[in-house]
CSV table of C-alpha atoms and ligand atoms in Angstrom, one decimal:
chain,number,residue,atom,x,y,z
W,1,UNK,CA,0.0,0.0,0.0
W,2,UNK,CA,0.9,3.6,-0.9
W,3,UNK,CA,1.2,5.2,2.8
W,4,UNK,CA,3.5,8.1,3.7
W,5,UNK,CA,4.9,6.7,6.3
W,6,UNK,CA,6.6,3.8,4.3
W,7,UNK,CA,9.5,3.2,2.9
W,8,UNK,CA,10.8,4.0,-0.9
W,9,UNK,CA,12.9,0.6,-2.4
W,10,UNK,CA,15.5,1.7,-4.7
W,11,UNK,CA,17.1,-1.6,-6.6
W,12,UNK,CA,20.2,-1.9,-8.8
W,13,UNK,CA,22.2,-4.4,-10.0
W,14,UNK,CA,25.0,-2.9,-8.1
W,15,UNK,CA,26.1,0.7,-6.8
W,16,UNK,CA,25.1,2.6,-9.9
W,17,UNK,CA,21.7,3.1,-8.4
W,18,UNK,CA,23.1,5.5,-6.0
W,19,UNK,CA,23.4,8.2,-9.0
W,20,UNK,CA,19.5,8.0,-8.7
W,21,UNK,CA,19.3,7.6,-5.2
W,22,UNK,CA,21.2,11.3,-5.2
W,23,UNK,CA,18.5,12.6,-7.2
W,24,UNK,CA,15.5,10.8,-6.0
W,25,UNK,CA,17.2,12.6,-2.6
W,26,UNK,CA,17.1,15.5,-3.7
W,27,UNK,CA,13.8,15.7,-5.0
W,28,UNK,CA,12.0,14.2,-2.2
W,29,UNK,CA,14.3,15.4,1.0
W,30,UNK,CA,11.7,14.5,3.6
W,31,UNK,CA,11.9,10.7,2.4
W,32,UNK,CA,12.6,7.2,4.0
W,33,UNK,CA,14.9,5.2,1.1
W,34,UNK,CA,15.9,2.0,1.2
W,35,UNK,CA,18.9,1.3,-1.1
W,36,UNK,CA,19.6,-1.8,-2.4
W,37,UNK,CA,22.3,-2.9,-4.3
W,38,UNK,CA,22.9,-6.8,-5.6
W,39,UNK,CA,26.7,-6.5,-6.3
W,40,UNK,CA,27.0,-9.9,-5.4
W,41,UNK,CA,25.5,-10.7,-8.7
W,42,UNK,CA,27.0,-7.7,-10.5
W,43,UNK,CA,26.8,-7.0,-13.6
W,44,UNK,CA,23.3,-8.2,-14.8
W,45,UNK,CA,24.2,-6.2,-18.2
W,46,UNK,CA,25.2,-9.5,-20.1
W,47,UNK,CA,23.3,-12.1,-18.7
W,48,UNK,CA,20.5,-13.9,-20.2
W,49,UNK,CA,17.5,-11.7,-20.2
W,50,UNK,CA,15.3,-14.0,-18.0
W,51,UNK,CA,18.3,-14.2,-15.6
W,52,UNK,CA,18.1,-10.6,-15.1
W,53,UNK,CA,14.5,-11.0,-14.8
W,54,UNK,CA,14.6,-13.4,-12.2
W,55,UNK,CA,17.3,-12.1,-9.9
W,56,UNK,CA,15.5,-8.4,-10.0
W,57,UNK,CA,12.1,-10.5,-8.9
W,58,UNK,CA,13.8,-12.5,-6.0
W,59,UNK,CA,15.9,-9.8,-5.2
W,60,UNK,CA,13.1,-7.0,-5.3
W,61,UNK,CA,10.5,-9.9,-3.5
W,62,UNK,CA,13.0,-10.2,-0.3
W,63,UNK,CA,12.6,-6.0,0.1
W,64,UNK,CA,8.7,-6.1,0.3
W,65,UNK,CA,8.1,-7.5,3.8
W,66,UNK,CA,9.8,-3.7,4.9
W,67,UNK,CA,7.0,-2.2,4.1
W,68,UNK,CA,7.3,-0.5,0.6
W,69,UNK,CA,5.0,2.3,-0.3
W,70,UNK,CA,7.3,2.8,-3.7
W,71,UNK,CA,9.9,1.0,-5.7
W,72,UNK,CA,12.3,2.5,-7.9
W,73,UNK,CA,14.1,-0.1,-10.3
W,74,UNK,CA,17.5,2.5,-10.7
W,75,UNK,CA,19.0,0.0,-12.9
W,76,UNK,CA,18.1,0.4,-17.1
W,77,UNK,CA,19.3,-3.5,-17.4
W,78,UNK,CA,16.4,-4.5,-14.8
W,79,UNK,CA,13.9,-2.2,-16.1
W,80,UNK,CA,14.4,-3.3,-19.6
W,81,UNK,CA,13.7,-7.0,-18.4
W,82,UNK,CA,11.3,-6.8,-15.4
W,83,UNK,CA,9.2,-3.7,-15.2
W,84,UNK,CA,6.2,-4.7,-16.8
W,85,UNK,CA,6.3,-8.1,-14.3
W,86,UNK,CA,6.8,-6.3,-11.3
W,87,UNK,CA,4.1,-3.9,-11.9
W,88,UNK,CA,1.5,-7.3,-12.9
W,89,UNK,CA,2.8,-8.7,-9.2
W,90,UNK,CA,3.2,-5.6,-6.9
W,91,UNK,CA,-0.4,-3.6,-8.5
W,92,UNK,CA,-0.2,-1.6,-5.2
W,93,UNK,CA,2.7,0.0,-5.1
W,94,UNK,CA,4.5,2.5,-7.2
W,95,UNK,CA,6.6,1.2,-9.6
W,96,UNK,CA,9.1,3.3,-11.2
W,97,UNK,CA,12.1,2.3,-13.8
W,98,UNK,CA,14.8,4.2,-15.3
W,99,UNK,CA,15.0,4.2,-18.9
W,100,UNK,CA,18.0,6.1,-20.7
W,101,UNK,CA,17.3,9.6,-21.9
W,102,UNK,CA,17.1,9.4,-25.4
W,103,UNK,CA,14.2,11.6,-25.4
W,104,UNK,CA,16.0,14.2,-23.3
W,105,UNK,CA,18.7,14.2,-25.6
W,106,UNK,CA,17.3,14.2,-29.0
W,107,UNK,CA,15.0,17.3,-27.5
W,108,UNK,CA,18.0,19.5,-25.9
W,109,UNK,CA,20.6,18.8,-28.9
W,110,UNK,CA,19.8,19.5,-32.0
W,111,UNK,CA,22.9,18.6,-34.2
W,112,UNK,CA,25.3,15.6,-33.8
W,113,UNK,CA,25.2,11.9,-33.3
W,114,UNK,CA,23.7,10.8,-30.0
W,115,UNK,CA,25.9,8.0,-28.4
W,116,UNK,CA,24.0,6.0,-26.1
W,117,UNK,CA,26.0,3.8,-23.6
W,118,UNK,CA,24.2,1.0,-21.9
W,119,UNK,CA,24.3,-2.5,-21.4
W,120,UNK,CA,24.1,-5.4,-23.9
W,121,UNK,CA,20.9,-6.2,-22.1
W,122,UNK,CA,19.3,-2.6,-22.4
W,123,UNK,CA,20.5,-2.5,-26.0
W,124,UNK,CA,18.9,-5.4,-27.0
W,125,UNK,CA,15.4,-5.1,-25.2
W,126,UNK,CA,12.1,-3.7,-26.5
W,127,UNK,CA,11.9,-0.4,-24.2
W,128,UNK,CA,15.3,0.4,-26.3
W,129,UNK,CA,13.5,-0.6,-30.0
W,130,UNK,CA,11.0,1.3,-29.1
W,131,UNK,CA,13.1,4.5,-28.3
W,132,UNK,CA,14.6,3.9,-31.4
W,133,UNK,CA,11.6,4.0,-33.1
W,134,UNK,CA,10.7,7.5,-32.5
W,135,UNK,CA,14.2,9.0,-32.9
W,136,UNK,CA,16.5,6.5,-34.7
W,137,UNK,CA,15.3,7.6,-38.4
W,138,UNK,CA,15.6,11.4,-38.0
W,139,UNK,CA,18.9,11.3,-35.9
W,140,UNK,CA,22.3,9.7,-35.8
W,141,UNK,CA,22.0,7.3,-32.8
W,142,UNK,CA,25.3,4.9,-32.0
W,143,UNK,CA,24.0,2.5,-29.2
W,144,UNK,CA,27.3,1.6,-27.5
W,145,UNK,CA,27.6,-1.5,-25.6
W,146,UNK,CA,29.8,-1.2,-22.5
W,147,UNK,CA,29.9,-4.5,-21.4
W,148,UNK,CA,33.1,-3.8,-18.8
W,149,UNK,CA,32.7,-0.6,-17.5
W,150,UNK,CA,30.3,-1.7,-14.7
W,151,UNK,CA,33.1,-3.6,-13.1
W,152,UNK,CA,35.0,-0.2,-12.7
W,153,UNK,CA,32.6,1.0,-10.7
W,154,UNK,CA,31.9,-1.3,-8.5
W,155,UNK,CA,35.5,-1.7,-7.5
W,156,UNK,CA,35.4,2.0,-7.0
W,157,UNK,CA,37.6,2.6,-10.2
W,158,UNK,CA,36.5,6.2,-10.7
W,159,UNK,CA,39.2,7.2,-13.1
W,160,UNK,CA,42.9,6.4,-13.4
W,161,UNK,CA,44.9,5.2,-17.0
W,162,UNK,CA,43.5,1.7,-16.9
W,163,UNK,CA,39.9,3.3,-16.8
W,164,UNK,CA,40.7,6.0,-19.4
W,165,UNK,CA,42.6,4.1,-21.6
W,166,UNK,CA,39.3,1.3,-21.7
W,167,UNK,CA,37.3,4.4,-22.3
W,168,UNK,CA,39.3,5.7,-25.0
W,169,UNK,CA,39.4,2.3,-26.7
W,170,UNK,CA,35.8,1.7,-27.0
W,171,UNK,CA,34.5,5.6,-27.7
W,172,UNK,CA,37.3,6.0,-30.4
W,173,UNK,CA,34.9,4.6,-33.4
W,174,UNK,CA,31.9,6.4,-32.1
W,175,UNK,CA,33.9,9.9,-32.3
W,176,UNK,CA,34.6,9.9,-35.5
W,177,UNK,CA,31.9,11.9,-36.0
W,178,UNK,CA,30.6,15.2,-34.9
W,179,UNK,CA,29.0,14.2,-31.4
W,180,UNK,CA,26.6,16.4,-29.8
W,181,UNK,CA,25.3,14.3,-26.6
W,182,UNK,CA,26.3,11.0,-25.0
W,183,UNK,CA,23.4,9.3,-23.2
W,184,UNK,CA,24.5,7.5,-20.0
W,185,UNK,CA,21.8,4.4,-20.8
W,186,UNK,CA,23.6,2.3,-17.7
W,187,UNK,CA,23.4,4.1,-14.0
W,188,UNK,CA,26.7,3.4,-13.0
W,189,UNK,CA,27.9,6.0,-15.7
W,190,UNK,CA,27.4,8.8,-14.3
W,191,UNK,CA,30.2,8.5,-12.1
W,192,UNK,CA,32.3,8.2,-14.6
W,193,UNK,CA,31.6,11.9,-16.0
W,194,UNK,CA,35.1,13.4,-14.9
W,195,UNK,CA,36.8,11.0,-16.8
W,196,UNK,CA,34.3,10.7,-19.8
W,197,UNK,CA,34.4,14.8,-20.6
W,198,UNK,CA,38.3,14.7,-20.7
W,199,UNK,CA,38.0,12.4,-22.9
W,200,UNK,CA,35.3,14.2,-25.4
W,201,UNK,CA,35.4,17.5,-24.6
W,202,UNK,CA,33.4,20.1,-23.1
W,203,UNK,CA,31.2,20.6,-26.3
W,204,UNK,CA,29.5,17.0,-25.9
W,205,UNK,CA,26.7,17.3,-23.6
W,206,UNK,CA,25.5,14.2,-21.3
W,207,UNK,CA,22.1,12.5,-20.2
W,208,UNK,CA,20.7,10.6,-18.2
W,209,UNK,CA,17.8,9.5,-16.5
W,210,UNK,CA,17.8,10.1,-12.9
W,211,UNK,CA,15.9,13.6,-13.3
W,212,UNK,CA,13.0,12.3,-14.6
W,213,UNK,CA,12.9,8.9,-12.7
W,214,UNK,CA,12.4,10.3,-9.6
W,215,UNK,CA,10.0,13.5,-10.8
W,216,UNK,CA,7.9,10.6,-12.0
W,217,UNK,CA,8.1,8.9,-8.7
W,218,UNK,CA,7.5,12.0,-6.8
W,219,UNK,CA,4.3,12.7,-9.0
W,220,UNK,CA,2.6,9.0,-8.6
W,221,UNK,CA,3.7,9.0,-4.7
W,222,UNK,CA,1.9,12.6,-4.8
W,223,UNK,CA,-0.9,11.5,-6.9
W,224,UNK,CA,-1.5,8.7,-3.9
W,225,UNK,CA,-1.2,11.3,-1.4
W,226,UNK,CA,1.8,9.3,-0.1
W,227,UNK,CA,4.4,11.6,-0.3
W,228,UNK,CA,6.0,12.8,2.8
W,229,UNK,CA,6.0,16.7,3.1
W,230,UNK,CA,7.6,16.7,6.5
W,231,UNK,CA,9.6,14.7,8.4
W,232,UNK,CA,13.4,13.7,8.6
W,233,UNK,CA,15.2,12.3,5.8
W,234,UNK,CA,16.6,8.5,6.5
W,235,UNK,CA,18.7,6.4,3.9
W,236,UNK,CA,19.9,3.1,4.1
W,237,UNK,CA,22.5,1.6,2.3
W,238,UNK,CA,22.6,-2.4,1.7
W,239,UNK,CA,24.1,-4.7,-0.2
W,240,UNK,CA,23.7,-8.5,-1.3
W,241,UNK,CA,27.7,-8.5,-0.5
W,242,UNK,CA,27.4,-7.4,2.9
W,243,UNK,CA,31.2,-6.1,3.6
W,244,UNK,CA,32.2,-3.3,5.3
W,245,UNK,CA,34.2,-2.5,2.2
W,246,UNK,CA,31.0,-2.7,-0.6
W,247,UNK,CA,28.7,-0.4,2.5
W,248,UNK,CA,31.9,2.1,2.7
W,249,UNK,CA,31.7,2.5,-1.5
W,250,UNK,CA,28.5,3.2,-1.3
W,251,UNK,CA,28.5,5.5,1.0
W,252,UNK,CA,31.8,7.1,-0.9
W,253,UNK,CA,29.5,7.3,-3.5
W,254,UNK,CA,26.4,9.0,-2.9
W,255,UNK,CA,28.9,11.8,-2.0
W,256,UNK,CA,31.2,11.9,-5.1
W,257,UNK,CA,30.6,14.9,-7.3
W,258,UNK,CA,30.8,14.6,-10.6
J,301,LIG,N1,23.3,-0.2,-13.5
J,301,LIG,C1,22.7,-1.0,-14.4
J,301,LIG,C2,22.0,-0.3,-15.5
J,301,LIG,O1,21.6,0.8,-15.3
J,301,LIG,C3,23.5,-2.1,-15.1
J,301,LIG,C4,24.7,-2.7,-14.5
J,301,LIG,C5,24.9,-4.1,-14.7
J,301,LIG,O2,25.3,-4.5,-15.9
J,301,LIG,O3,24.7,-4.8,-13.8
J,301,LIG,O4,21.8,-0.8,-16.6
């Protein structure tokens, strides 16, 4: 049920889920969120799509007993394969999912190739074909799939030459021509921004789609009347790992600027 007083699930595969748990924070400051991140099964990006399917229902099943008024899948790869299931099983509550900003991008920049980077998984799902649908014949859209760069991040690789050379590697085809925006189809890439603008400039601009995840969120929880207006904000941070270490990242990151 859709109560105030309940909690708001946030679900990755991993610790990219934080970059939405920021904004989801920052939209809704009076909030309870529970952050969970399944690193122990990190990445679902190249896994079988039913795999990915499964793990997010188990994983996403084992959070409801806490008393969920919301649940935001912060993961594109999960989305892709399990939003319309979760919604059939969990009618109740509010379900949101992150899809990458394609629209965003294709509105806000009118010239250049589009790069979207995401996972195999993402790339290869109907959520994506559709997106491509409506803006694949009038623009030049490269979907990129990064199929290493979640491991970065969850080892708290931010940066450094190994990082930027792998980055270099993999954009250096997509650059050829004149890019205008790189969509960040995969929530862990938004940490990687530092690195990602050295690398193609300051005219390239980047999306993603934390913003309107959680305006969407904010407007069905306020649709329910079951957004908190007052109250303290409380976050906690868990992982299917469990160490200290993977709890200490995760906390590192949900206070990393990029
Ligand atoms: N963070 C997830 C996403 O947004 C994917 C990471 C993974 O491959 O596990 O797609």
């Amino acid at each position: 049920m859709a109560r105030p007083d309940r909690l708001i699930a946030v679900f990755d595969s991993g610790l990219g889920g934080i970059s939405v748990l920021r904004e989801l924070i920052r939209q809704m400051p009076c909030e309870q969120f529970l952050y969970f991140g399944d690193s122990a099964n990190a990445p679902y990006g190249s896994r079988p799509t039913a795999e990915v399917r499964a793990l997010t229902m188990a994983r996403i099943g084992e959070l409801m007993p806490r008393g969920l008024k919301a649940v935001v899948v912060a993961c594109n790869t999960a989305t892709s394969a399990a939003i319309d299931e979760l919604r059939l099983q969990y009618p109740d509550i509010v379900i949101v999912g992150i899809e990458p900003a394609l629209k965003l991008a294709a509105e806000r920049c009118s010239g250049g190739r589009i790069i979207v980077m995401a996972t195999e998984v993402t790339l290869r799902e109907k959520k994506f074909a559709h997106l491509m649908s409506q803006y694949g014949a009038s623009r030049d859209i490269l979907p990129l799939p990064c199929p290493e760069l979640v491991r970065f991040v969850e080892k708290g690789l931010l940066d450094g030459p190994e990082l930027e050379d792998h980055l270099r590697t993999i954009l250096a085809p997509a650059l050829r021509a004149d890019v205008g925006a790189i969509v960040l189809g995969c929530t862990h890439f938004p940490f990687l921004k530092p690195v990602l603008r050295r690398i193609v400039g300051p005219e390239v601009r980047f999306f993603d789609g934390s913003e309107g995840t959680s305006a969407q969120t904010r407007r069905l929880l306020s649709e329910r009347g079951a957004l908190r207006s007052e109250g303290e904000l409380s976050v906690t941070l868990e992982n299917s790992l469990g160490t200290a270490e993977i709890l200490d990242l995760s906390a590192r990151l949900l206070d990393y600027d990029y």
